[in-house]
Tab-separated table of C-alpha atoms in Angstrom:
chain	number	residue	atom	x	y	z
A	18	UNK	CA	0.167	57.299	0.783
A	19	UNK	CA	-2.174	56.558	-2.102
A	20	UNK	CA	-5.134	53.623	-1.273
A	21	UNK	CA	-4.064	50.334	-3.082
A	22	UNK	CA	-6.975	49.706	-6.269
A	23	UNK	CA	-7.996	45.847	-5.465
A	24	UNK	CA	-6.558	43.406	-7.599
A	25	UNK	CA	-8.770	41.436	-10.301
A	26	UNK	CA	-9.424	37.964	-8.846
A	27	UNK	CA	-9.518	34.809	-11.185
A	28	UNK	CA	-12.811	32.621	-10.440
A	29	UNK	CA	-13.148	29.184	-10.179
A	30	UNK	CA	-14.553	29.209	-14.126
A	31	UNK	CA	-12.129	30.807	-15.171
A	32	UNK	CA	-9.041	28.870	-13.884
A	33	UNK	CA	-10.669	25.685	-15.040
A	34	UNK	CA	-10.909	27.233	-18.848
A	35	UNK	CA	-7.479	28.378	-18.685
A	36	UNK	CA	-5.857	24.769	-17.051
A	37	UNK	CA	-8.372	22.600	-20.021
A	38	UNK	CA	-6.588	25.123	-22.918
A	39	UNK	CA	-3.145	24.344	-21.031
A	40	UNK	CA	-3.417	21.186	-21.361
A	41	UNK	CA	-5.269	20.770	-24.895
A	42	UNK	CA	-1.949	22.733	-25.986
A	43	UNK	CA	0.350	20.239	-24.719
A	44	UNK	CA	-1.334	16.882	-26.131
A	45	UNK	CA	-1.308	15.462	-29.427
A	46	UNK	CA	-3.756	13.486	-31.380
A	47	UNK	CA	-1.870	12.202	-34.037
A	48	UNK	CA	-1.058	9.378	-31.749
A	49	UNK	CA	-3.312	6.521	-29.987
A	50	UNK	CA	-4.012	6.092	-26.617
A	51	UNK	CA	-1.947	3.460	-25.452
A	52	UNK	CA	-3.894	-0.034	-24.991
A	53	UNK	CA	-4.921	-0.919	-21.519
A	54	UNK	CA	-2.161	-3.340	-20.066
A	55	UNK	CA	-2.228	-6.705	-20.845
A	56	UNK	CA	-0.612	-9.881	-18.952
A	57	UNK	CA	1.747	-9.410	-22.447
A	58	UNK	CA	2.651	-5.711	-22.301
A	59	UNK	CA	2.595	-5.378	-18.221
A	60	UNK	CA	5.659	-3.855	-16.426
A	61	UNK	CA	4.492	-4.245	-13.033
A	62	UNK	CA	3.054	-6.946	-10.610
A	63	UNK	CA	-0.699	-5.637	-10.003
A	64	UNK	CA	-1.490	-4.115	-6.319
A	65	UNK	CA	-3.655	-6.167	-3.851
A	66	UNK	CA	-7.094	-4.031	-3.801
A	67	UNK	CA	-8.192	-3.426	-0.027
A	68	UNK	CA	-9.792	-6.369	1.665
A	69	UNK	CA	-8.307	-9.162	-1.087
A	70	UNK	CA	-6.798	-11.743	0.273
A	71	UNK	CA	-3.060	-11.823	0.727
A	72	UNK	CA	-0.877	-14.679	-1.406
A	73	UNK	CA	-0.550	-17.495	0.314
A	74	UNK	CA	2.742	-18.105	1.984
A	75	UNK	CA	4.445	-21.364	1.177
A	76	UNK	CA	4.653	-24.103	3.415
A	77	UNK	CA	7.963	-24.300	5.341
A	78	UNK	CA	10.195	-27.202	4.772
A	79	UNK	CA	10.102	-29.970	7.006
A	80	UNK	CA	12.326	-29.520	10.411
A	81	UNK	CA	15.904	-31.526	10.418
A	82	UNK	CA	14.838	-32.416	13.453
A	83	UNK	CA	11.282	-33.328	12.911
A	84	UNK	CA	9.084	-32.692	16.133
A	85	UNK	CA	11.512	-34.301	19.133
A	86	UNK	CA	12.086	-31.697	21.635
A	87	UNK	CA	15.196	-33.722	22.786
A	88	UNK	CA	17.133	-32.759	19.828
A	89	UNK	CA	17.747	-29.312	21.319
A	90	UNK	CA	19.258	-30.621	24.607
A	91	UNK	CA	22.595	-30.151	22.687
A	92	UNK	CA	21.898	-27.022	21.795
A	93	UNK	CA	21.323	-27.104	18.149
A	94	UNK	CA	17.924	-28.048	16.690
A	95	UNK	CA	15.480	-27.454	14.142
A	96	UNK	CA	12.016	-28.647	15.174
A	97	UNK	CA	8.618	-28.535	14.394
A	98	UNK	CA	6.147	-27.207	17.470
A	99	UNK	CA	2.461	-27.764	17.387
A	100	UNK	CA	1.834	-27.438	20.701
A	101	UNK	CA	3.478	-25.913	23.957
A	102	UNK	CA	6.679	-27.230	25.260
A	103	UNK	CA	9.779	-26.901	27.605
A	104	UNK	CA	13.256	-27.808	26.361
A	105	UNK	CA	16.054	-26.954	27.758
A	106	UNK	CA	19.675	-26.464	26.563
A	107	UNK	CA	23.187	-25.407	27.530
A	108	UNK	CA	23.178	-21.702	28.197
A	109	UNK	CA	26.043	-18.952	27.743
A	110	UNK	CA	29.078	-18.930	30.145
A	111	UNK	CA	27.374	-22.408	31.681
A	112	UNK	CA	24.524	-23.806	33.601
A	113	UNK	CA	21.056	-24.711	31.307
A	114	UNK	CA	18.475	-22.427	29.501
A	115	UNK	CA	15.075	-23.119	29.526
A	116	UNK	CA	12.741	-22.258	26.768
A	117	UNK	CA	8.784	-22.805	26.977
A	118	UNK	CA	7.066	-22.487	24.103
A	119	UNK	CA	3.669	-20.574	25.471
A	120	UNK	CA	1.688	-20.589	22.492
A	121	UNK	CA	1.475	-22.542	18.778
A	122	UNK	CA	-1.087	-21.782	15.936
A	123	UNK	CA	-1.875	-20.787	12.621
A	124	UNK	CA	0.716	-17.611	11.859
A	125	UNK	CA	1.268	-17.550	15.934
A	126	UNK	CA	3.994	-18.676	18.141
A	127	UNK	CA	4.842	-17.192	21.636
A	128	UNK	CA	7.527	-18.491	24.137
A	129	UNK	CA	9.897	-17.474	27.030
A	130	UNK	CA	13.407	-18.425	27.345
A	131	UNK	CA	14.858	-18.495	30.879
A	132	UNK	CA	18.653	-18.395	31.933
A	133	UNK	CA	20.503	-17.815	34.948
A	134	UNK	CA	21.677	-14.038	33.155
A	135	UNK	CA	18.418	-13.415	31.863
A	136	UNK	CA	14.571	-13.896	30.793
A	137	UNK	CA	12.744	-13.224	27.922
A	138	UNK	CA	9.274	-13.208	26.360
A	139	UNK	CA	8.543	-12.853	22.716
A	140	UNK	CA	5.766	-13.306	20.417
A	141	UNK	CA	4.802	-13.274	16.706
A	142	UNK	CA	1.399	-13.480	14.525
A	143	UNK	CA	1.167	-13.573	11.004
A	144	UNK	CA	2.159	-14.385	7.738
A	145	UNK	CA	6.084	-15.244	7.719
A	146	UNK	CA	6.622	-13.652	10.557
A	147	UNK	CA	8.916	-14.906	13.840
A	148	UNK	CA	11.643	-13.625	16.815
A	149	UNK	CA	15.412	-13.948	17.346
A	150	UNK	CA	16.348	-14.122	21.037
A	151	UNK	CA	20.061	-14.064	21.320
A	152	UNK	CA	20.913	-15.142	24.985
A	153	UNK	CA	24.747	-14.038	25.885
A	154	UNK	CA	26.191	-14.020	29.648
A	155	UNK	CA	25.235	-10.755	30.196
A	156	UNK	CA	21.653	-11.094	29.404
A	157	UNK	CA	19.369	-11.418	26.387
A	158	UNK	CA	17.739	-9.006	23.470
A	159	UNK	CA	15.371	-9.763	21.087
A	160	UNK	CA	13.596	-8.769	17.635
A	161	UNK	CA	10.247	-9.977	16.089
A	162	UNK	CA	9.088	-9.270	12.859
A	163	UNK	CA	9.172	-10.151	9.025
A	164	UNK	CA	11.953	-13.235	8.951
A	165	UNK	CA	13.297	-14.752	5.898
A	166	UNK	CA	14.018	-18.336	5.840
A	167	UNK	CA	17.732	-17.999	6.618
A	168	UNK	CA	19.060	-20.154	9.389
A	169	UNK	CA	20.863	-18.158	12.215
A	170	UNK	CA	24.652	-18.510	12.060
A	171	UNK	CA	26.455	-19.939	15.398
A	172	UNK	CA	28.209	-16.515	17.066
A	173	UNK	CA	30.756	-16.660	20.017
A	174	UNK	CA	29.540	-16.856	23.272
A	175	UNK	CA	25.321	-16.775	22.089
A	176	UNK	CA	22.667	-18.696	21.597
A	177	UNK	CA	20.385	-17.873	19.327
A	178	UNK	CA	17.205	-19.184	19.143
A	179	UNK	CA	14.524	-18.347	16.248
A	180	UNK	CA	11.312	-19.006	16.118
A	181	UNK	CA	8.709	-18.767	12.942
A	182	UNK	CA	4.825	-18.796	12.191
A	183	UNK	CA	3.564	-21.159	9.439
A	184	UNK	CA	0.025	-20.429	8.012
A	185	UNK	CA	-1.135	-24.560	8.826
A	186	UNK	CA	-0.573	-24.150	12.550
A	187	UNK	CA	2.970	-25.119	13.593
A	188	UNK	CA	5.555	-23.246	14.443
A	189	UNK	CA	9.260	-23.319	13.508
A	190	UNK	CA	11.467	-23.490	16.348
A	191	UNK	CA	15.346	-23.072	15.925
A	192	UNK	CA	18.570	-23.058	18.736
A	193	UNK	CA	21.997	-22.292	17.123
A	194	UNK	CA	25.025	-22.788	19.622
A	195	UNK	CA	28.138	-21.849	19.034
């Protein structure tokens, strides 16, 4: 068996003289550089830098049902919450829910919802941001996170009830029934 000679190694010079002539071989400069973007020629929205501010989220629109926790006895409300409160409403396959908002502030709102099939706690901070808790006979489920400002639609045999942050302080509270 006949020793292997050591191959020639390229060094770092080297590789960097033959990757400038690579690419000096593939430009042209018979053309400009393009001009920087302008608001007039941009494609794209500009990326938030780390640590700028995020847009401000608009206000929500006012409640149907203003701030008047009775309104939900039915059921079906839209209200405003700016502080903690109990309400309490028809629940699935009979008897009454309860629902305590806990906790109201600026891009914050936490609350439990009680039945005789069920409890649940939820919770959601920041920006747009809120929880569906659907409460059926056999118990409840919920989901937190980014909401859009869509309205739950009435299903059979659930209430829903949504709740959102606003960035002044109150939250958005919501019970659909079907």
């Amino acid at each position: 068996m006949r020793p292997r000679s050591p191959r020639p190694r390229a060094t770092p010079t080297a590789l960097a003289a033959l990757t400038a002539l690579a690419l000096a071989a593939c430009s042209s400069t018979d053309e400009p550089d393009p001009a920087p973007p302008t608001p007039s020629n941009r494609t794209t929205a500009p990326h938030p830098t780390a640590g700028s501010p995020e847009p401000p989220t608009p206000a929500p629109a006012p409640a149907a049902d203003g701030q008047d926790p009775d309104a939900c006895t039915d059921g079906n409300c839209e209200i405003t919450v700016t502080k903690p409160v109990t309400l309490h409403f028809p629940a699935p396959g009979g008897g009454r829910a309860t629902l305590s908002v806990t906790e109201v502030g600026p891009n914050k709102i936490e609350y439990e919802v009680k039945s005789a099939n069920g409890q649940s706690k939820a919770g959601a901070s920041g920006p747009g941001r809120g929880c569906l808790t659907h409460l059926r006979e056999n118990g409840t489920g919920n989901s937190c996170g980014p909401l859009t400002t869509t309205h739950p639609t009435p299903q059979p045999d659930t209430v829903t009830v949504q709740t959102t942050t606003t960035p002044t302080g109150p939250g958005l509270l919501r019970i659909v029934s079907p």
